[in-house]
Amino acid sequence: MSSAISTPSAAADERFLLALSAASGATDAFAFLCLGKVFAGVMTGNLVLVGASVGAGDRAVVPRALTALIGYALGAAGVALAGARRSPRPLLAVQTALLALAAGGWALGSGRSLGSQLVPLLAAALAMGVQARAWSAPTTYFTGTVTGLAGRLADRAAGHGDRWVAGRLAAVVAGAAVTALLVQCCPRAGGGAGVALCLAAFALLPRG
């Protein structure tokens, strides 16, 4: 996405993107496991869930999925409206604060019913919208990434940089796995992995 922020120093930038990808996986797992079986950052999945739920006559997921869709769109739109004024650290700070709001609300007991789930879900989806729009490589949606990587491998055209592409895919899985373990061991800490990974991304964010 040409309007996204691009950070300097290729290797340092890729480590930063790995942390964000892991945060995305952790946040989507948190939303799915704790906030009503929808996603904070995978909008294709939410659209499918809306259609499937309406078609099956089970509309319980619809308000949650629509909340996530709206939040994600607002987050992405906010970054776009910021235009040239935006810079990496404030955007990452906003994203981290939104994830902390979602995690804190869940830890304090919010999110056990439909009405109370919508606020932390909205915050998490806003954060993922910010992340998706802000950076120069995909860290919240990976269908195109898998397609491109598979095509290059099939054509025997994969390059040195594709190891980082594969790394981002692995990071999503790892982030989701960490959240699932947290939910099993300490359910109230379910949103903590995404926040921690965003804080790690701060330490990895190249200066420049």
mmCIF file of C-alpha atoms in Angstrom:
data_model
loop_
_atom_site.group_PDB
_atom_site.id
_atom_site.type_symbol
_atom_site.label_atom_id
_atom_site.label_comp_id
_atom_site.label_asym_id
_atom_site.label_seq_id
_atom_site.Cartn_x
_atom_site.Cartn_y
_atom_site.Cartn_z
ATOM 1 C CA MET A 1 0.000 0.000 0.000
ATOM 2 C CA SER A 2 1.805 3.050 -1.287
ATOM 3 C CA SER A 3 0.416 5.499 1.246
ATOM 4 C CA ALA A 4 1.582 3.478 4.234
ATOM 5 C CA ILE A 5 4.530 4.353 6.412
ATOM 6 C CA SER A 6 7.817 2.751 5.433
ATOM 7 C CA THR A 7 10.508 2.424 8.077
ATOM 8 C CA PRO A 8 14.271 2.349 7.401
ATOM 9 C CA SER A 9 16.838 -0.446 7.699
ATOM 10 C CA ALA A 10 15.530 -3.607 6.075
ATOM 11 C CA ALA A 11 16.474 -6.177 8.733
ATOM 12 C CA ALA A 12 15.380 -3.967 11.641
ATOM 13 C CA ASP A 13 12.159 -3.160 9.804
ATOM 14 C CA GLU A 14 11.420 -6.845 9.255
ATOM 15 C CA ARG A 15 11.896 -7.673 12.936
ATOM 16 C CA PHE A 16 9.461 -4.888 13.742
ATOM 17 C CA LEU A 17 6.955 -6.326 11.253
ATOM 18 C CA LEU A 18 7.364 -9.775 12.807
ATOM 19 C CA ALA A 19 6.358 -8.345 16.189
ATOM 20 C CA LEU A 20 3.333 -6.601 14.667
ATOM 21 C CA SER A 21 2.295 -9.774 12.862
ATOM 22 C CA ALA A 22 2.473 -11.700 16.118
ATOM 23 C CA ALA A 23 0.408 -8.969 17.791
ATOM 24 C CA SER A 24 -2.187 -9.342 15.047
ATOM 25 C CA GLY A 25 -2.426 -13.097 15.589
ATOM 26 C CA ALA A 26 -2.674 -12.618 19.332
ATOM 27 C CA THR A 27 -5.400 -9.982 18.997
ATOM 28 C CA ASP A 28 -7.497 -12.006 16.569
ATOM 29 C CA ALA A 29 -7.262 -15.047 18.821
ATOM 30 C CA PHE A 30 -8.285 -12.896 21.808
ATOM 31 C CA ALA A 31 -11.299 -11.534 19.936
ATOM 32 C CA PHE A 32 -12.351 -14.965 18.714
ATOM 33 C CA LEU A 33 -11.872 -16.817 21.997
ATOM 34 C CA CYS A 34 -13.049 -14.135 24.414
ATOM 35 C CA LEU A 35 -15.244 -11.623 22.585
ATOM 36 C CA GLY A 36 -17.821 -13.692 20.755
ATOM 37 C CA LYS A 37 -16.211 -15.795 17.995
ATOM 38 C CA VAL A 38 -15.387 -12.933 15.631
ATOM 39 C CA PHE A 39 -12.105 -11.425 14.467
ATOM 40 C CA ALA A 40 -10.571 -8.061 15.229
ATOM 41 C CA GLY A 41 -8.452 -7.885 12.081
ATOM 42 C CA VAL A 42 -9.680 -10.490 9.568
ATOM 43 C CA MET A 43 -12.548 -8.704 7.865
ATOM 44 C CA THR A 44 -13.084 -11.387 5.221
ATOM 45 C CA GLY A 45 -13.769 -13.839 8.021
ATOM 46 C CA ASN A 46 -16.223 -11.458 9.664
ATOM 47 C CA LEU A 47 -18.125 -10.920 6.409
ATOM 48 C CA VAL A 48 -18.404 -14.690 5.970
ATOM 49 C CA LEU A 49 -19.586 -15.047 9.577
ATOM 50 C CA VAL A 50 -22.317 -12.440 9.006
ATOM 51 C CA GLY A 51 -23.571 -14.210 5.902
ATOM 52 C CA ALA A 52 -23.383 -17.676 7.424
ATOM 53 C CA SER A 53 -25.107 -16.588 10.621
ATOM 54 C CA VAL A 54 -27.958 -14.868 8.799
ATOM 55 C CA GLY A 55 -28.339 -17.801 6.439
ATOM 56 C CA ALA A 56 -28.468 -20.253 9.332
ATOM 57 C CA GLY A 57 -30.930 -18.148 11.280
ATOM 58 C CA ASP A 58 -28.423 -17.613 14.108
ATOM 59 C CA ARG A 59 -27.938 -13.870 14.356
ATOM 60 C CA ALA A 60 -26.048 -13.756 17.653
ATOM 61 C CA VAL A 61 -22.716 -13.140 15.932
ATOM 62 C CA VAL A 62 -23.986 -10.386 13.619
ATOM 63 C CA PRO A 63 -23.707 -7.394 16.002
ATOM 64 C CA ARG A 64 -20.242 -8.506 17.061
ATOM 65 C CA ALA A 65 -19.019 -8.950 13.493
ATOM 66 C CA LEU A 66 -20.502 -5.625 12.420
ATOM 67 C CA THR A 67 -18.863 -3.906 15.406
ATOM 68 C CA ALA A 68 -15.505 -5.327 14.361
ATOM 69 C CA LEU A 69 -16.038 -4.261 10.750
ATOM 70 C CA ILE A 70 -16.957 -0.721 11.778
ATOM 71 C CA GLY A 71 -14.071 -0.442 14.215
ATOM 72 C CA TYR A 72 -11.542 -1.709 11.690
ATOM 73 C CA ALA A 73 -12.815 0.673 9.022
ATOM 74 C CA LEU A 74 -12.690 3.635 11.407
ATOM 75 C CA GLY A 75 -9.144 2.796 12.464
ATOM 76 C CA ALA A 76 -7.939 2.568 8.873
ATOM 77 C CA ALA A 77 -9.823 5.727 7.911
ATOM 78 C CA GLY A 78 -8.326 7.635 10.830
ATOM 79 C CA VAL A 79 -4.797 6.836 9.687
ATOM 80 C CA ALA A 80 -5.671 7.805 6.108
ATOM 81 C CA LEU A 81 -7.124 11.136 7.261
ATOM 82 C CA ALA A 82 -3.983 11.874 9.260
ATOM 83 C CA GLY A 83 -2.143 11.925 5.934
ATOM 84 C CA ALA A 84 1.372 13.330 5.901
ATOM 85 C CA ARG A 85 1.125 14.357 9.555
ATOM 86 C CA ARG A 86 1.278 10.796 10.774
ATOM 87 C CA SER A 87 4.487 9.294 12.136
ATOM 88 C CA PRO A 88 5.268 5.767 13.320
ATOM 89 C CA ARG A 89 5.587 6.129 17.075
ATOM 90 C CA PRO A 90 2.331 8.011 17.766
ATOM 91 C CA LEU A 91 0.407 5.547 15.605
ATOM 92 C CA LEU A 92 1.923 2.593 17.414
ATOM 93 C CA ALA A 93 1.155 4.300 20.732
ATOM 94 C CA VAL A 94 -2.503 4.720 19.727
ATOM 95 C CA GLN A 95 -2.702 1.089 18.656
ATOM 96 C CA THR A 96 -1.124 -0.124 21.901
ATOM 97 C CA ALA A 97 -3.449 2.051 23.985
ATOM 98 C CA LEU A 98 -6.502 0.659 22.177
ATOM 99 C CA LEU A 99 -5.349 -2.911 22.744
ATOM 100 C CA ALA A 100 -4.667 -2.107 26.400
ATOM 101 C CA LEU A 101 -8.225 -0.753 26.686
ATOM 102 C CA ALA A 102 -9.630 -3.964 25.223
ATOM 103 C CA ALA A 103 -7.433 -6.175 27.408
ATOM 104 C CA GLY A 104 -8.151 -4.127 30.523
ATOM 105 C CA GLY A 105 -11.891 -4.183 29.964
ATOM 106 C CA TRP A 106 -11.808 -7.941 29.603
ATOM 107 C CA ALA A 107 -9.591 -8.401 32.664
ATOM 108 C CA LEU A 108 -11.952 -6.279 34.766
ATOM 109 C CA GLY A 109 -14.912 -8.431 33.832
ATOM 110 C CA SER A 110 -16.287 -6.675 30.786
ATOM 111 C CA GLY A 111 -17.085 -8.786 27.746
ATOM 112 C CA ARG A 112 -19.078 -11.609 29.325
ATOM 113 C CA SER A 113 -22.319 -10.565 27.618
ATOM 114 C CA LEU A 114 -23.114 -9.176 24.174
ATOM 115 C CA GLY A 115 -23.431 -5.574 25.300
ATOM 116 C CA SER A 116 -20.218 -5.569 27.286
ATOM 117 C CA GLN A 117 -18.291 -7.413 24.568
ATOM 118 C CA LEU A 118 -18.835 -4.690 22.026
ATOM 119 C CA VAL A 119 -16.632 -2.047 23.694
ATOM 120 C CA PRO A 120 -13.435 -4.137 23.966
ATOM 121 C CA LEU A 121 -14.140 -5.617 20.540
ATOM 122 C CA LEU A 122 -14.491 -2.145 19.032
ATOM 123 C CA ALA A 123 -11.208 -1.069 20.640
ATOM 124 C CA ALA A 124 -9.375 -4.147 19.358
ATOM 125 C CA ALA A 125 -10.763 -3.716 15.841
ATOM 126 C CA LEU A 126 -9.831 -0.024 15.826
ATOM 127 C CA ALA A 127 -6.279 -1.036 16.736
ATOM 128 C CA MET A 128 -6.114 -3.564 13.913
ATOM 129 C CA GLY A 129 -7.454 -1.004 11.439
ATOM 130 C CA VAL A 130 -4.706 1.393 12.485
ATOM 131 C CA GLN A 131 -2.089 -1.334 12.100
ATOM 132 C CA ALA A 132 -3.368 -2.480 8.704
ATOM 133 C CA ARG A 133 -3.306 1.007 7.217
ATOM 134 C CA ALA A 134 -0.146 2.334 8.813
ATOM 135 C CA TRP A 135 2.633 0.019 7.714
ATOM 136 C CA SER A 136 4.268 -0.744 4.395
ATOM 137 C CA ALA A 137 3.815 -4.536 4.545
ATOM 138 C CA PRO A 138 0.763 -6.617 5.484
ATOM 139 C CA THR A 139 0.690 -7.548 9.156
ATOM 140 C CA THR A 140 -3.048 -8.144 9.678
ATOM 141 C CA TYR A 141 -4.224 -9.831 6.450
ATOM 142 C CA PHE A 142 -2.251 -12.587 4.794
ATOM 143 C CA THR A 143 -4.231 -14.195 1.994
ATOM 144 C CA GLY A 144 -2.325 -12.152 -0.586
ATOM 145 C CA THR A 145 0.920 -12.903 1.227
ATOM 146 C CA VAL A 146 0.303 -16.651 1.044
ATOM 147 C CA THR A 147 -0.753 -16.365 -2.606
ATOM 148 C CA GLY A 148 2.343 -14.433 -3.573
ATOM 149 C CA LEU A 149 4.717 -16.668 -1.640
ATOM 150 C CA ALA A 150 3.170 -19.846 -3.050
ATOM 151 C CA GLY A 151 3.416 -18.449 -6.565
ATOM 152 C CA ARG A 152 7.066 -17.499 -6.186
ATOM 153 C CA LEU A 153 7.897 -20.904 -4.740
ATOM 154 C CA ALA A 154 6.089 -22.639 -7.588
ATOM 155 C CA ASP A 155 7.952 -20.489 -10.124
ATOM 156 C CA ARG A 156 11.225 -21.068 -8.279
ATOM 157 C CA ALA A 157 11.471 -17.314 -7.978
ATOM 158 C CA ALA A 158 11.544 -17.024 -4.187
ATOM 159 C CA GLY A 159 14.179 -14.600 -2.971
ATOM 160 C CA HIS A 160 16.113 -13.930 0.202
ATOM 161 C CA GLY A 161 13.371 -11.604 1.434
ATOM 162 C CA ASP A 162 10.787 -14.380 1.325
ATOM 163 C CA ARG A 163 12.175 -15.851 4.523
ATOM 164 C CA TRP A 164 10.839 -12.735 6.255
ATOM 165 C CA VAL A 165 7.498 -13.200 4.493
ATOM 166 C CA ALA A 166 7.323 -16.759 5.807
ATOM 167 C CA GLY A 167 8.410 -15.433 9.189
ATOM 168 C CA ARG A 168 5.438 -13.065 9.338
ATOM 169 C CA LEU A 169 3.100 -15.983 8.624
ATOM 170 C CA ALA A 170 4.715 -17.996 11.401
ATOM 171 C CA ALA A 171 4.510 -14.999 13.737
ATOM 172 C CA VAL A 172 0.730 -14.802 13.308
ATOM 173 C CA VAL A 173 0.413 -18.445 14.319
ATOM 174 C CA ALA A 174 2.758 -17.973 17.269
ATOM 175 C CA GLY A 175 0.887 -14.914 18.530
ATOM 176 C CA ALA A 176 -2.438 -16.740 18.341
ATOM 177 C CA ALA A 177 -0.965 -19.743 20.150
ATOM 178 C CA VAL A 178 0.328 -17.566 22.987
ATOM 179 C CA THR A 179 -3.100 -16.008 23.460
ATOM 180 C CA ALA A 180 -4.790 -19.421 23.453
ATOM 181 C CA LEU A 181 -2.403 -20.606 26.152
ATOM 182 C CA LEU A 182 -3.082 -17.486 28.202
ATOM 183 C CA VAL A 183 -6.823 -17.971 27.920
ATOM 184 C CA GLN A 184 -6.459 -21.557 29.150
ATOM 185 C CA CYS A 185 -4.107 -20.728 32.019
ATOM 186 C CA CYS A 186 -5.396 -17.299 33.067
ATOM 187 C CA PRO A 187 -8.528 -16.261 31.186
ATOM 188 C CA ARG A 188 -8.502 -12.674 32.441
ATOM 189 C CA ALA A 189 -5.073 -12.159 30.847
ATOM 190 C CA GLY A 190 -6.340 -13.150 27.405
ATOM 191 C CA GLY A 191 -5.793 -9.722 25.886
ATOM 192 C CA GLY A 192 -2.337 -9.253 27.338
ATOM 193 C CA ALA A 193 -0.311 -10.918 24.599
ATOM 194 C CA GLY A 194 -1.301 -8.396 21.940
ATOM 195 C CA VAL A 195 -0.380 -5.499 24.218
ATOM 196 C CA ALA A 196 2.969 -7.067 25.145
ATOM 197 C CA LEU A 197 3.816 -7.698 21.499
ATOM 198 C CA CYS A 198 3.004 -4.105 20.572
ATOM 199 C CA LEU A 199 5.312 -2.943 23.358
ATOM 200 C CA ALA A 200 7.985 -5.234 21.918
ATOM 201 C CA ALA A 201 7.403 -3.628 18.540
ATOM 202 C CA PHE A 202 8.178 -0.251 20.109
ATOM 203 C CA ALA A 203 11.626 -1.528 21.056
ATOM 204 C CA LEU A 204 12.129 -2.848 17.500
ATOM 205 C CA LEU A 205 10.777 0.202 15.659
ATOM 206 C CA PRO A 206 13.698 1.636 13.673
ATOM 207 C CA ARG A 207 14.467 5.272 14.246
ATOM 208 C CA GLY A 208 14.592 7.525 11.291
#
